[in-house]
CSV table of C-alpha atoms (C1' of nucleotides) in Angstrom, one decimal:
chain,number,residue,atom,x,y,z
A,170,MET,CA,85.9,116.6,59.9
A,171,ALA,CA,85.1,116.7,63.5
A,172,SER,CA,87.1,118.6,66.1
A,173,ASN,CA,90.3,116.7,67.1
A,174,THR,CA,90.7,118.8,70.2
A,175,ARG,CA,88.6,116.3,72.0
A,176,GLU,CA,90.9,113.6,70.8
A,177,ARG,CA,93.9,115.4,72.0
A,178,ILE,CA,92.4,115.7,75.3
A,179,VAL,CA,91.6,112.2,75.6
A,180,ASN,CA,95.1,111.0,74.4
A,181,THR,CA,96.9,113.3,76.5
A,182,THR,CA,94.8,112.3,79.6
A,183,ALA,CA,95.6,108.7,79.0
A,184,GLU,CA,99.2,109.2,78.9
A,185,LEU,CA,99.1,111.3,82.2
A,186,PHE,CA,97.0,108.6,83.9
A,187,ARG,CA,99.6,105.9,83.1
A,188,ARG,CA,102.2,108.0,84.7
A,189,GLN,CA,100.5,109.8,87.6
A,190,GLY,CA,97.2,108.2,87.9
A,191,TYR,CA,93.7,109.9,88.3
A,192,VAL,CA,94.1,111.8,91.3
A,193,GLY,CA,97.6,113.0,90.4
A,194,THR,CA,96.5,114.3,87.0
A,195,GLY,CA,94.9,118.0,87.1
A,196,LEU,CA,92.7,119.3,84.4
A,197,LYS,CA,95.0,122.2,83.8
A,198,GLN,CA,98.0,119.8,83.2
A,199,ILE,CA,95.8,118.0,80.7
A,200,VAL,CA,94.7,121.0,78.6
A,201,ALA,CA,98.2,122.3,78.7
A,202,GLY,CA,99.7,118.9,77.4
A,203,ALA,CA,96.9,118.8,74.9
A,204,ASP,CA,97.3,122.4,73.8
A,205,ALA,CA,93.6,123.1,74.3
A,206,PRO,CA,91.7,125.6,76.1
A,207,PHE,CA,90.4,124.9,79.6
A,208,GLY,CA,86.9,125.3,78.6
A,209,SER,CA,87.1,122.5,76.0
A,210,VAL,CA,87.3,120.0,78.8
A,211,TYR,CA,83.8,121.0,80.0
A,212,HIS,CA,82.5,121.5,76.5
A,213,PHE,CA,83.3,118.0,75.6
A,214,PHE,CA,82.8,116.4,78.9
A,215,PRO,CA,80.2,118.1,80.8
A,216,GLY,CA,80.6,115.6,83.5
A,217,GLY,CA,83.8,116.9,84.3
A,218,LYS,CA,86.7,115.0,85.4
A,219,GLU,CA,85.0,112.0,86.2
A,220,GLN,CA,83.1,111.7,82.6
A,221,LEU,CA,86.9,112.4,81.1
A,222,GLY,CA,88.2,109.8,83.3
A,223,ALA,CA,85.7,107.1,82.6
A,224,GLU,CA,86.1,107.6,78.8
A,225,VAL,CA,89.9,107.5,79.2
A,226,ILE,CA,89.8,104.3,81.1
A,227,ARG,CA,87.5,102.6,78.2
A,228,VAL,CA,89.5,103.9,75.4
A,229,SER,CA,92.9,103.0,76.9
A,230,GLY,CA,91.6,99.7,77.9
A,231,GLN,CA,90.3,98.9,74.3
A,232,PHE,CA,93.7,100.2,72.9
A,233,TYR,CA,95.7,98.1,75.2
A,234,GLU,CA,93.5,95.1,74.4
A,235,ASP,CA,94.1,95.5,70.7
A,236,LEU,CA,97.7,95.9,71.0
A,237,VAL,CA,98.0,92.8,73.1
A,238,THR,CA,95.8,90.6,71.0
A,239,ALA,CA,97.7,91.8,68.1
A,240,VAL,CA,100.9,90.5,69.4
A,241,TRP,CA,99.2,87.2,70.7
A,242,ASP,CA,97.5,86.5,67.3
A,243,ALA,CA,100.9,87.0,65.5
A,244,ALA,CA,102.5,84.2,67.6
A,245,PRO,CA,102.6,80.5,66.2
A,246,ASP,CA,101.0,79.2,69.4
A,247,VAL,CA,99.4,80.1,72.9
A,248,VAL,CA,102.7,79.3,74.7
A,249,THR,CA,104.7,81.6,72.3
A,250,ALA,CA,101.9,84.3,72.6
A,251,VAL,CA,102.1,84.4,76.2
A,252,ALA,CA,105.9,84.6,76.3
A,253,ASP,CA,105.9,87.3,73.7
A,254,MET,CA,103.4,89.4,75.4
A,255,PHE,CA,105.8,89.5,78.7
A,256,ALA,CA,108.9,90.1,76.5
A,257,GLY,CA,107.2,93.2,74.7
A,258,ALA,CA,105.9,94.5,78.0
A,259,ALA,CA,109.6,94.5,79.4
A,260,GLU,CA,110.9,96.1,76.3
A,261,THR,CA,108.3,98.8,76.5
A,262,LEU,CA,109.1,99.3,80.1
A,263,ARG,CA,112.8,99.6,79.5
A,264,GLU,CA,112.4,102.1,76.6
A,265,THR,CA,110.0,104.3,78.6
A,266,ASP,CA,112.1,104.5,81.7
A,267,TYR,CA,109.7,102.2,83.6
A,268,ALA,CA,106.8,104.7,82.9
A,269,ASP,CA,104.5,103.1,80.4
A,270,ALA,CA,103.1,99.9,81.9
A,271,CYS,CA,99.4,99.3,82.4
A,272,PRO,CA,97.0,102.3,81.6
A,273,ILE,CA,94.4,101.1,84.0
A,274,ALA,CA,96.0,99.5,87.0
A,275,THR,CA,97.0,102.6,88.7
A,276,VAL,CA,93.6,104.2,88.4
A,277,ALA,CA,92.0,101.0,89.2
A,278,LEU,CA,93.5,101.1,92.6
A,279,GLU,CA,93.1,104.7,93.3
A,280,VAL,CA,89.4,104.6,92.7
A,281,ALA,CA,88.4,101.1,93.8
A,282,SER,CA,87.1,102.4,97.1
A,283,THR,CA,86.4,106.0,96.5
A,284,ASN,CA,84.5,106.5,93.1
A,285,ASP,CA,82.1,103.6,91.9
A,286,VAL,CA,81.7,105.1,88.4
A,287,LEU,CA,85.2,104.8,87.6
A,288,ARG,CA,85.7,101.6,89.5
A,289,ALA,CA,83.0,100.0,87.3
A,290,ALA,CA,84.8,101.3,84.2
A,291,THR,CA,88.0,99.6,85.2
A,292,ALA,CA,86.1,96.4,86.1
A,293,ASP,CA,84.5,96.4,82.5
A,294,VAL,CA,88.0,96.8,80.9
A,295,PHE,CA,89.4,93.8,82.9
A,296,SER,CA,86.5,91.7,82.1
A,297,ALA,CA,86.8,92.5,78.5
A,298,TRP,CA,90.6,91.5,78.7
A,299,ILE,CA,89.7,88.3,80.6
A,300,ASP,CA,87.1,87.3,77.8
A,301,ALA,CA,89.6,87.9,75.0
A,302,ALA,CA,92.2,85.8,76.6
A,303,VAL,CA,89.7,83.1,77.3
A,304,ASP,CA,88.7,83.0,73.6
A,305,ARG,CA,92.3,82.4,72.7
A,306,LEU,CA,92.9,79.8,75.2
A,307,THR,CA,89.8,77.8,74.5
A,308,ASP,CA,90.8,78.0,70.6
A,309,ALA,CA,94.0,76.2,71.8
A,310,SER,CA,91.7,73.3,73.0
A,311,ILE,CA,91.8,74.3,76.7
A,312,GLU,CA,88.6,73.7,78.6
A,313,PRO,CA,86.5,76.9,79.3
A,314,ALA,CA,86.8,76.8,83.1
A,315,LYS,CA,90.5,76.1,83.0
A,316,ALA,CA,90.9,78.6,80.4
A,317,ARG,CA,89.2,81.3,82.5
A,318,GLU,CA,91.5,80.3,85.5
A,319,VAL,CA,94.7,80.5,83.2
A,320,ALA,CA,93.5,83.9,81.6
A,321,ILE,CA,93.0,85.5,85.1
A,322,ALA,CA,96.1,84.3,86.4
A,323,THR,CA,98.0,85.5,83.4
A,324,ILE,CA,96.8,89.0,83.5
A,325,ALA,CA,97.4,89.0,87.4
A,326,LEU,CA,100.9,87.9,86.8
A,327,LEU,CA,101.4,90.7,84.2
A,328,GLU,CA,99.8,93.4,86.4
A,329,GLY,CA,101.7,92.2,89.5
A,330,ALA,CA,104.8,92.2,87.5
A,331,PHE,CA,104.3,95.7,86.4
A,332,ILE,CA,104.1,96.8,90.1
A,333,LEU,CA,107.2,95.2,91.2
A,334,SER,CA,109.1,96.2,87.8
A,335,ARG,CA,108.2,99.8,88.1
A,336,ALA,CA,109.0,100.0,91.7
A,337,THR,CA,112.3,98.5,91.4
A,338,ARG,CA,113.3,99.7,88.1
A,339,THR,CA,114.2,96.2,86.9
A,340,THR,CA,112.5,93.7,84.5
A,341,GLU,CA,113.4,90.9,86.7
A,342,ALA,CA,109.8,90.5,87.9
A,343,LEU,CA,108.4,90.5,84.1
A,344,GLU,CA,110.8,87.7,83.5
A,345,ALA,CA,109.9,85.7,86.5
A,346,ALA,CA,106.3,86.2,86.0
A,347,SER,CA,106.7,85.2,82.3
A,348,GLN,CA,108.1,81.9,83.5
A,349,THR,CA,105.3,81.0,85.7
A,350,ALA,CA,102.6,82.3,83.1
A,351,VAL,CA,104.2,80.2,80.3
A,352,ALA,CA,104.5,77.1,82.6
A,353,GLN,CA,100.8,77.4,83.7
A,354,VAL,CA,99.5,77.7,80.0
A,355,ARG,CA,101.7,74.7,78.9
A,356,ALA,CA,100.4,72.7,81.7
A,357,ALA,CA,96.9,73.5,80.9
A,358,LEU,CA,97.3,72.4,77.3
A,359,PRO,CA,95.7,68.8,76.4
A,360,GLY,CA,98.0,66.1,76.4
A,361,SER,CA,100.6,67.8,78.7
A,362,GLY,CA,99.7,65.7,81.5
A,363,GLY,CA,99.8,68.8,83.8
A,364,ARG,CA,103.5,69.1,83.2
A,365,ALA,CA,104.4,72.6,83.9
A,366,ALA,CA,108.2,72.6,83.3
A,367,GLY,CA,110.4,71.1,80.8
A,368,GLY,CA,111.5,72.0,77.4
A,369,GLY,CA,108.7,70.5,75.4
A,370,ARG,CA,107.2,73.0,73.0
A,371,SER,CA,103.7,72.7,72.3
A,372,ILE,CA,102.1,73.5,68.9
A,373,ALA,CA,98.6,73.7,70.0
A,374,ARG,CA,96.8,76.8,68.5
B,115,MET,CA,105.9,107.1,127.8
B,116,ALA,CA,106.3,108.7,124.5
B,117,SER,CA,103.6,110.5,122.6
B,118,ASN,CA,101.2,108.2,121.0
B,119,THR,CA,100.0,111.0,118.6
B,120,ARG,CA,102.8,110.2,116.2
B,121,GLU,CA,101.6,106.4,116.2
B,122,ARG,CA,98.1,107.5,115.6
B,123,ILE,CA,99.2,109.5,112.7
B,124,VAL,CA,101.1,106.7,111.3
B,125,ASN,CA,98.5,104.2,111.7
B,126,THR,CA,95.8,106.5,110.4
B,127,THR,CA,97.7,107.4,107.3
B,128,ALA,CA,98.4,103.8,106.7
B,129,GLU,CA,94.9,103.0,106.6
B,130,LEU,CA,94.0,106.0,104.3
B,131,PHE,CA,96.7,105.1,101.9
B,132,ARG,CA,95.5,101.7,101.4
B,133,ARG,CA,92.0,103.1,100.3
B,134,GLN,CA,92.9,106.2,98.7
B,135,GLY,CA,96.7,106.1,97.9
B,136,TYR,CA,99.2,108.7,98.6
B,137,VAL,CA,97.9,111.6,96.4
B,138,GLY,CA,94.4,111.1,97.3
B,139,THR,CA,95.0,111.4,101.0
B,140,GLY,CA,95.2,115.0,102.6
B,141,LEU,CA,97.0,116.0,105.6
B,142,LYS,CA,93.9,117.5,107.0
B,143,GLN,CA,92.1,114.2,106.5
B,144,ILE,CA,94.9,112.5,108.3
B,145,VAL,CA,94.9,114.6,111.4
B,146,ALA,CA,91.1,114.5,111.6
B,147,GLY,CA,91.3,110.7,111.4
B,148,ALA,CA,94.2,110.6,114.0
B,149,ASP,CA,92.4,113.2,116.3
B,150,ALA,CA,95.7,115.1,116.2
B,151,PRO,CA,96.3,118.8,115.9
B,152,PHE,CA,97.6,119.8,112.4
B,153,GLY,CA,100.9,121.0,113.6
B,154,SER,CA,101.7,117.7,115.0
B,155,VAL,CA,102.3,116.4,111.5
B,156,TYR,CA,105.1,118.9,110.9
B,157,HIS,CA,106.4,118.5,114.5
B,158,PHE,CA,107.1,114.9,114.1
B,159,PHE,CA,107.6,114.8,110.5
B,160,PRO,CA,109.7,118.0,109.6
B,161,GLY,CA,109.9,116.7,106.0
B,162,GLY,CA,106.3,117.0,105.6
B,163,LYS,CA,103.9,114.6,103.7
B,164,GLU,CA,106.9,113.0,101.9
B,165,GLN,CA,108.8,112.0,105.2
B,166,LEU,CA,105.5,110.7,106.6
B,167,GLY,CA,104.6,108.7,103.4
B,168,ALA,CA,108.0,107.2,103.5
B,169,GLU,CA,107.7,106.0,107.0
B,170,VAL,CA,104.2,104.7,106.4
B,171,ILE,CA,105.4,102.7,103.5
B,172,ARG,CA,108.1,101.0,105.5
B,173,VAL,CA,106.0,100.5,108.6
B,174,SER,CA,103.0,99.1,106.5
B,175,GLY,CA,105.4,96.9,104.5
B,176,GLN,CA,107.0,95.3,107.7
B,177,PHE,CA,103.6,94.9,109.2
B,178,TYR,CA,102.4,93.2,106.2
B,179,GLU,CA,105.3,91.1,105.9
B,180,ASP,CA,105.1,90.0,109.5
B,181,LEU,CA,101.4,89.1,109.0
B,182,VAL,CA,102.1,87.0,106.0
B,183,THR,CA,105.0,85.1,107.3
B,184,ALA,CA,103.0,84.3,110.5
B,185,VAL,CA,100.5,82.6,108.3
B,186,TRP,CA,103.1,81.0,106.2
B,187,ASP,CA,105.2,79.8,109.0
B,188,ALA,CA,101.9,78.2,110.6
B,189,ALA,CA,101.3,76.0,107.6
B,190,PRO,CA,102.5,72.5,107.5
B,191,ASP,CA,104.3,72.8,104.2
B,192,VAL,CA,105.1,75.5,101.5
B,193,VAL,CA,102.2,74.4,99.2
B,194,THR,CA,99.8,74.9,102.0
B,195,ALA,CA,101.2,78.1,103.0
B,196,VAL,CA,100.8,79.7,99.6
B,197,ALA,CA,97.2,78.5,99.5
B,198,ASP,CA,96.4,79.8,103.0
B,199,MET,CA,98.0,83.3,102.1
B,200,PHE,CA,95.7,83.6,99.2
B,201,ALA,CA,92.7,82.3,101.0
B,202,GLY,CA,93.4,84.7,103.9
B,203,ALA,CA,93.7,87.5,101.4
B,204,ALA,CA,90.4,86.6,99.8
B,205,GLU,CA,88.7,86.5,103.3
B,206,THR,CA,90.1,90.0,104.4
B,207,LEU,CA,89.0,91.5,101.1
B,208,ARG,CA,85.5,90.3,101.4
B,209,GLU,CA,85.3,91.4,105.1
B,210,THR,CA,86.6,94.8,104.4
B,211,ASP,CA,84.3,95.5,101.4
B,212,TYR,CA,87.2,95.0,98.9
B,213,ALA,CA,89.1,98.0,100.7
B,214,ASP,CA,92.0,96.3,102.6
B,215,ALA,CA,94.3,94.8,100.0
B,216,CYS,CA,97.9,95.5,99.7
B,217,PRO,CA,99.1,98.7,101.6
B,218,ILE,CA,101.9,99.3,99.3
B,219,ALA,CA,100.7,98.7,95.6
B,220,THR,CA,98.5,101.6,95.2
B,221,VAL,CA,101.2,104.1,96.5
B,222,ALA,CA,103.9,102.3,94.4
B,223,LEU,CA,102.1,102.7,91.1
B,224,GLU,CA,101.2,106.3,92.0
B,225,VAL,CA,104.6,107.3,92.8
B,226,ALA,CA,106.8,105.1,90.5
B,227,SER,CA,107.3,107.9,88.0
B,228,THR,CA,106.9,111.0,90.1
B,229,ASN,CA,108.5,110.7,93.4
B,230,ASP,CA,111.8,108.8,93.6
B,231,VAL,CA,112.1,109.1,97.4
B,232,LEU,CA,108.7,107.2,97.8
B,233,ARG,CA,109.5,104.9,94.8
B,234,ALA,CA,112.6,103.8,96.6
B,235,ALA,CA,110.6,103.0,99.8
B,236,THR,CA,108.3,100.8,97.9
B,237,ALA,CA,111.1,99.0,96.4
B,238,ASP,CA,112.7,98.3,99.5
B,239,VAL,CA,109.6,96.8,100.7
B,240,PHE,CA,109.1,94.6,98.0
B,241,SER,CA,112.8,93.4,98.0
B,242,ALA,CA,112.1,92.6,101.6
B,243,TRP,CA,109.2,90.6,100.7
B,244,ILE,CA,110.9,88.7,98.1
B,245,ASP,CA,113.7,87.9,100.4
B,246,ALA,CA,111.5,86.6,103.1
B,247,ALA,CA,109.7,84.2,100.5
B,248,VAL,CA,113.0,83.0,99.1
B,249,ASP,CA,114.1,82.0,102.5
B,250,ARG,CA,111.1,79.9,103.1
B,251,LEU,CA,111.2,78.3,99.6
B,252,THR,CA,114.9,77.3,99.9
B,253,ASP,CA,113.9,75.9,103.3
B,254,ALA,CA,111.9,73.6,101.4
B,255,SER,CA,114.7,72.4,99.3
B,256,ILE,CA,114.0,74.6,96.2
B,257,GLU,CA,117.0,75.8,94.5
B,258,PRO,CA,118.0,79.5,95.2
B,259,ALA,CA,117.5,80.8,91.6
B,260,LYS,CA,114.2,78.9,91.2
B,261,ALA,CA,113.2,80.0,94.7
B,262,ARG,CA,113.7,83.6,93.7
B,263,GLU,CA,111.6,83.2,90.5
B,264,VAL,CA,108.9,81.5,92.4
B,265,ALA,CA,108.9,84.0,95.1
B,266,ILE,CA,108.5,87.0,92.7
B,267,ALA,CA,105.9,85.3,90.8
B,268,THR,CA,103.9,84.4,93.7
B,269,ILE,CA,104.0,88.1,95.0
B,270,ALA,CA,103.2,89.3,91.4
B,271,LEU,CA,100.0,86.9,91.4
B,272,LEU,CA,98.9,88.0,94.7
B,273,GLU,CA,99.2,91.8,93.7
B,274,GLY,CA,97.7,91.3,90.3
B,275,ALA,CA,94.9,89.4,91.8
B,276,PHE,CA,94.3,92.3,94.2
B,277,ILE,CA,93.8,94.8,91.4
B,278,LEU,CA,91.3,92.5,89.6
B,279,SER,CA,89.5,91.6,92.8
B,280,ARG,CA,89.2,95.1,93.9
B,281,ALA,CA,87.9,96.5,90.6
B,282,THR,CA,85.5,93.5,90.0
B,283,ARG,CA,84.6,93.3,93.7
B,284,THR,CA,84.8,89.4,93.4
B,285,THR,CA,87.3,87.1,94.9
B,286,GLU,CA,87.5,85.0,91.6
B,287,ALA,CA,90.9,86.4,90.6
B,288,LEU,CA,92.5,85.6,94.0
B,289,GLU,CA,91.2,82.1,93.6
B,290,ALA,CA,92.4,81.9,90.2
B,291,ALA,CA,95.8,83.2,91.1
B,292,SER,CA,95.9,80.9,94.2
B,293,GLN,CA,95.6,77.8,91.7
B,294,THR,CA,98.5,79.0,89.6
B,295,ALA,CA,100.7,79.9,92.6
B,296,VAL,CA,100.1,76.7,94.2
B,297,ALA,CA,100.8,74.7,91.1
B,298,GLN,CA,104.3,76.7,90.4
B,299,VAL,CA,105.5,76.1,94.1
B,300,ARG,CA,104.6,72.4,93.7
B,301,ALA,CA,106.4,72.0,90.3
B,302,ALA,CA,109.4,73.7,91.9
B,303,LEU,CA,109.7,71.3,94.7
B,304,PRO,CA,112.4,68.5,94.4
B,305,GLY,CA,111.1,65.3,93.2
B,306,SER,CA,108.0,66.9,91.5
B,307,GLY,CA,109.2,66.3,88.0
B,308,GLY,CA,108.1,69.7,87.2
B,309,ARG,CA,104.6,68.5,87.6
B,310,ALA,CA,102.3,71.6,88.1
B,311,ALA,CA,98.9,70.0,88.3
B,312,GLY,CA,97.7,66.9,90.1
B,313,GLY,CA,96.7,65.7,93.4
B,314,GLY,CA,99.9,64.7,94.8
B,315,ARG,CA,100.5,66.8,98.1
B,316,SER,CA,104.1,67.4,99.1
B,317,ILE,CA,105.2,67.3,102.5
B,318,ALA,CA,108.4,69.4,101.8
B,319,ARG,CA,109.2,71.8,104.3
C,210,DG,C1',83.2,125.8,69.5
C,211,DT,C1',87.1,128.6,71.4
C,212,DC,C1',89.0,130.9,74.8
C,213,DT,C1',89.7,133.7,79.3
C,214,DA,C1',88.6,135.2,83.9
C,215,DT,C1',87.3,133.9,88.2
C,216,DA,C1',84.9,131.7,91.8
C,217,DA,C1',84.9,128.4,95.8
C,218,DA,C1',87.2,124.9,97.9
C,219,DC,C1',91.1,122.5,98.9
C,220,DC,C1',96.1,121.4,99.3
C,221,DG,C1',100.6,121.5,101.6
C,222,DA,C1',103.3,124.2,104.5
C,223,DT,C1',104.4,127.9,107.9
C,224,DA,C1',104.4,131.1,112.0
C,225,DG,C1',103.5,131.7,116.4
C,226,DA,C1',100.7,131.8,120.8
C,227,DC,C1',100.3,128.8,124.6
D,245,DG,C1',104.4,119.2,122.7
D,246,DT,C1',99.6,121.3,121.4
D,247,DC,C1',96.8,124.0,118.8
D,248,DT,C1',95.1,127.7,115.6
D,249,DA,C1',95.3,131.0,112.1
D,250,DT,C1',96.9,131.7,107.7
D,251,DC,C1',99.6,131.9,103.6
D,252,DG,C1',100.4,130.9,98.7
D,253,DG,C1',99.3,128.0,95.2
D,254,DT,C1',96.5,124.5,93.3
D,255,DT,C1',92.2,122.0,92.5
D,256,DT,C1',87.6,121.5,89.9
D,257,DA,C1',84.2,124.0,88.0
D,258,DT,C1',81.3,127.9,86.1
D,259,DA,C1',80.3,132.4,83.7
D,260,DG,C1',80.5,134.8,79.9
D,261,DA,C1',82.9,137.2,76.1
D,262,DC,C1',84.1,136.2,71.2
DNA sequence: GTCTATAAACCGATAGAC
DNA sequence: GTCTATCGGTTTATAGAC
């Protein structure tokens, strides 16, 4: 079996990135949390902090995508899926004292104008999320162009609500964003007549 | 006339925070950019980097609020106002090579779980933005509870789209978010019947 | 592969001359 | 109010023993 030191380093880094971001997380803090010798970082990641950061972004992005799509695919329809996603995010935020939101957003904003390697890694993650959401929306008979628009807006609503919720330490923003996200998905469904509000529950899948 | 060294320090810090965040911006870099002696930071801000950071968050938040409300109030109706706000944000992002988005979001995510003084400052800014948006939505005859929900979702859409746009270096996310923001505001207007899509242009103010 | 010691640069913060 | 020198601590990164 391969060394799990590398795995511990990646997992510890991922958790620290979520709470403190890329710049605020030191290599010493990482090896302390992972209970690994300092040299291991450069043994497994010769490219140093940047290489470790890029891998953590990709791994965290994939993990989060798997998590969200599992919730999504367990729901009976896309409207419920989106509502469940926001509800789950709110619950996680409360349970973790508003610490564990998106593992990518903080790093994405930090590096967007300062490190193009890491910026590209965050862009790849977001693109993968958008594609996954588009697939599920088009499966629910939403036209591709509209599906992409709705997918992007849904992710934007979630990310933006994370910022507001973590700053204010309430889940109000996630709940407000959920209402809008659900309404726009419902309005995009065929036969909805573009109706955004109202109690009609779609069963489109 | 009072010293403008303090003002230069605040303005330089605000610009650096937008591009690099709080942690990534050093005091030495600030005084270099502000063309000020190092000691001036501690002369004007005895509380050090944290006190300077808190003031910059509040000043930047107020400045950005004034900027957005000026655009908003120049529009003929709330639907146009929201569309103009997103269009202006997209233009600014393109013009500044995707650097100048929200001056608060990056810092908010960085400090949310690590510095409660600065977290509270970002929360105050977001609360003020929400209140300002609620005022304008209720002026357009939207019920207070609905107005607050729409206000929060609109800000979340903008902030989330900033993340995606800066990471991908395209304005697609801002355009998609704009569509959803406009639709939800339109749906919230009285007499809309909750209609989110469609070509009817409201003149409610 | 594991681990320690250390280099070189940078950080925020302080003291004190002017 | 301006400016410099410097402190103590931290950072990323490297060298080299085991």
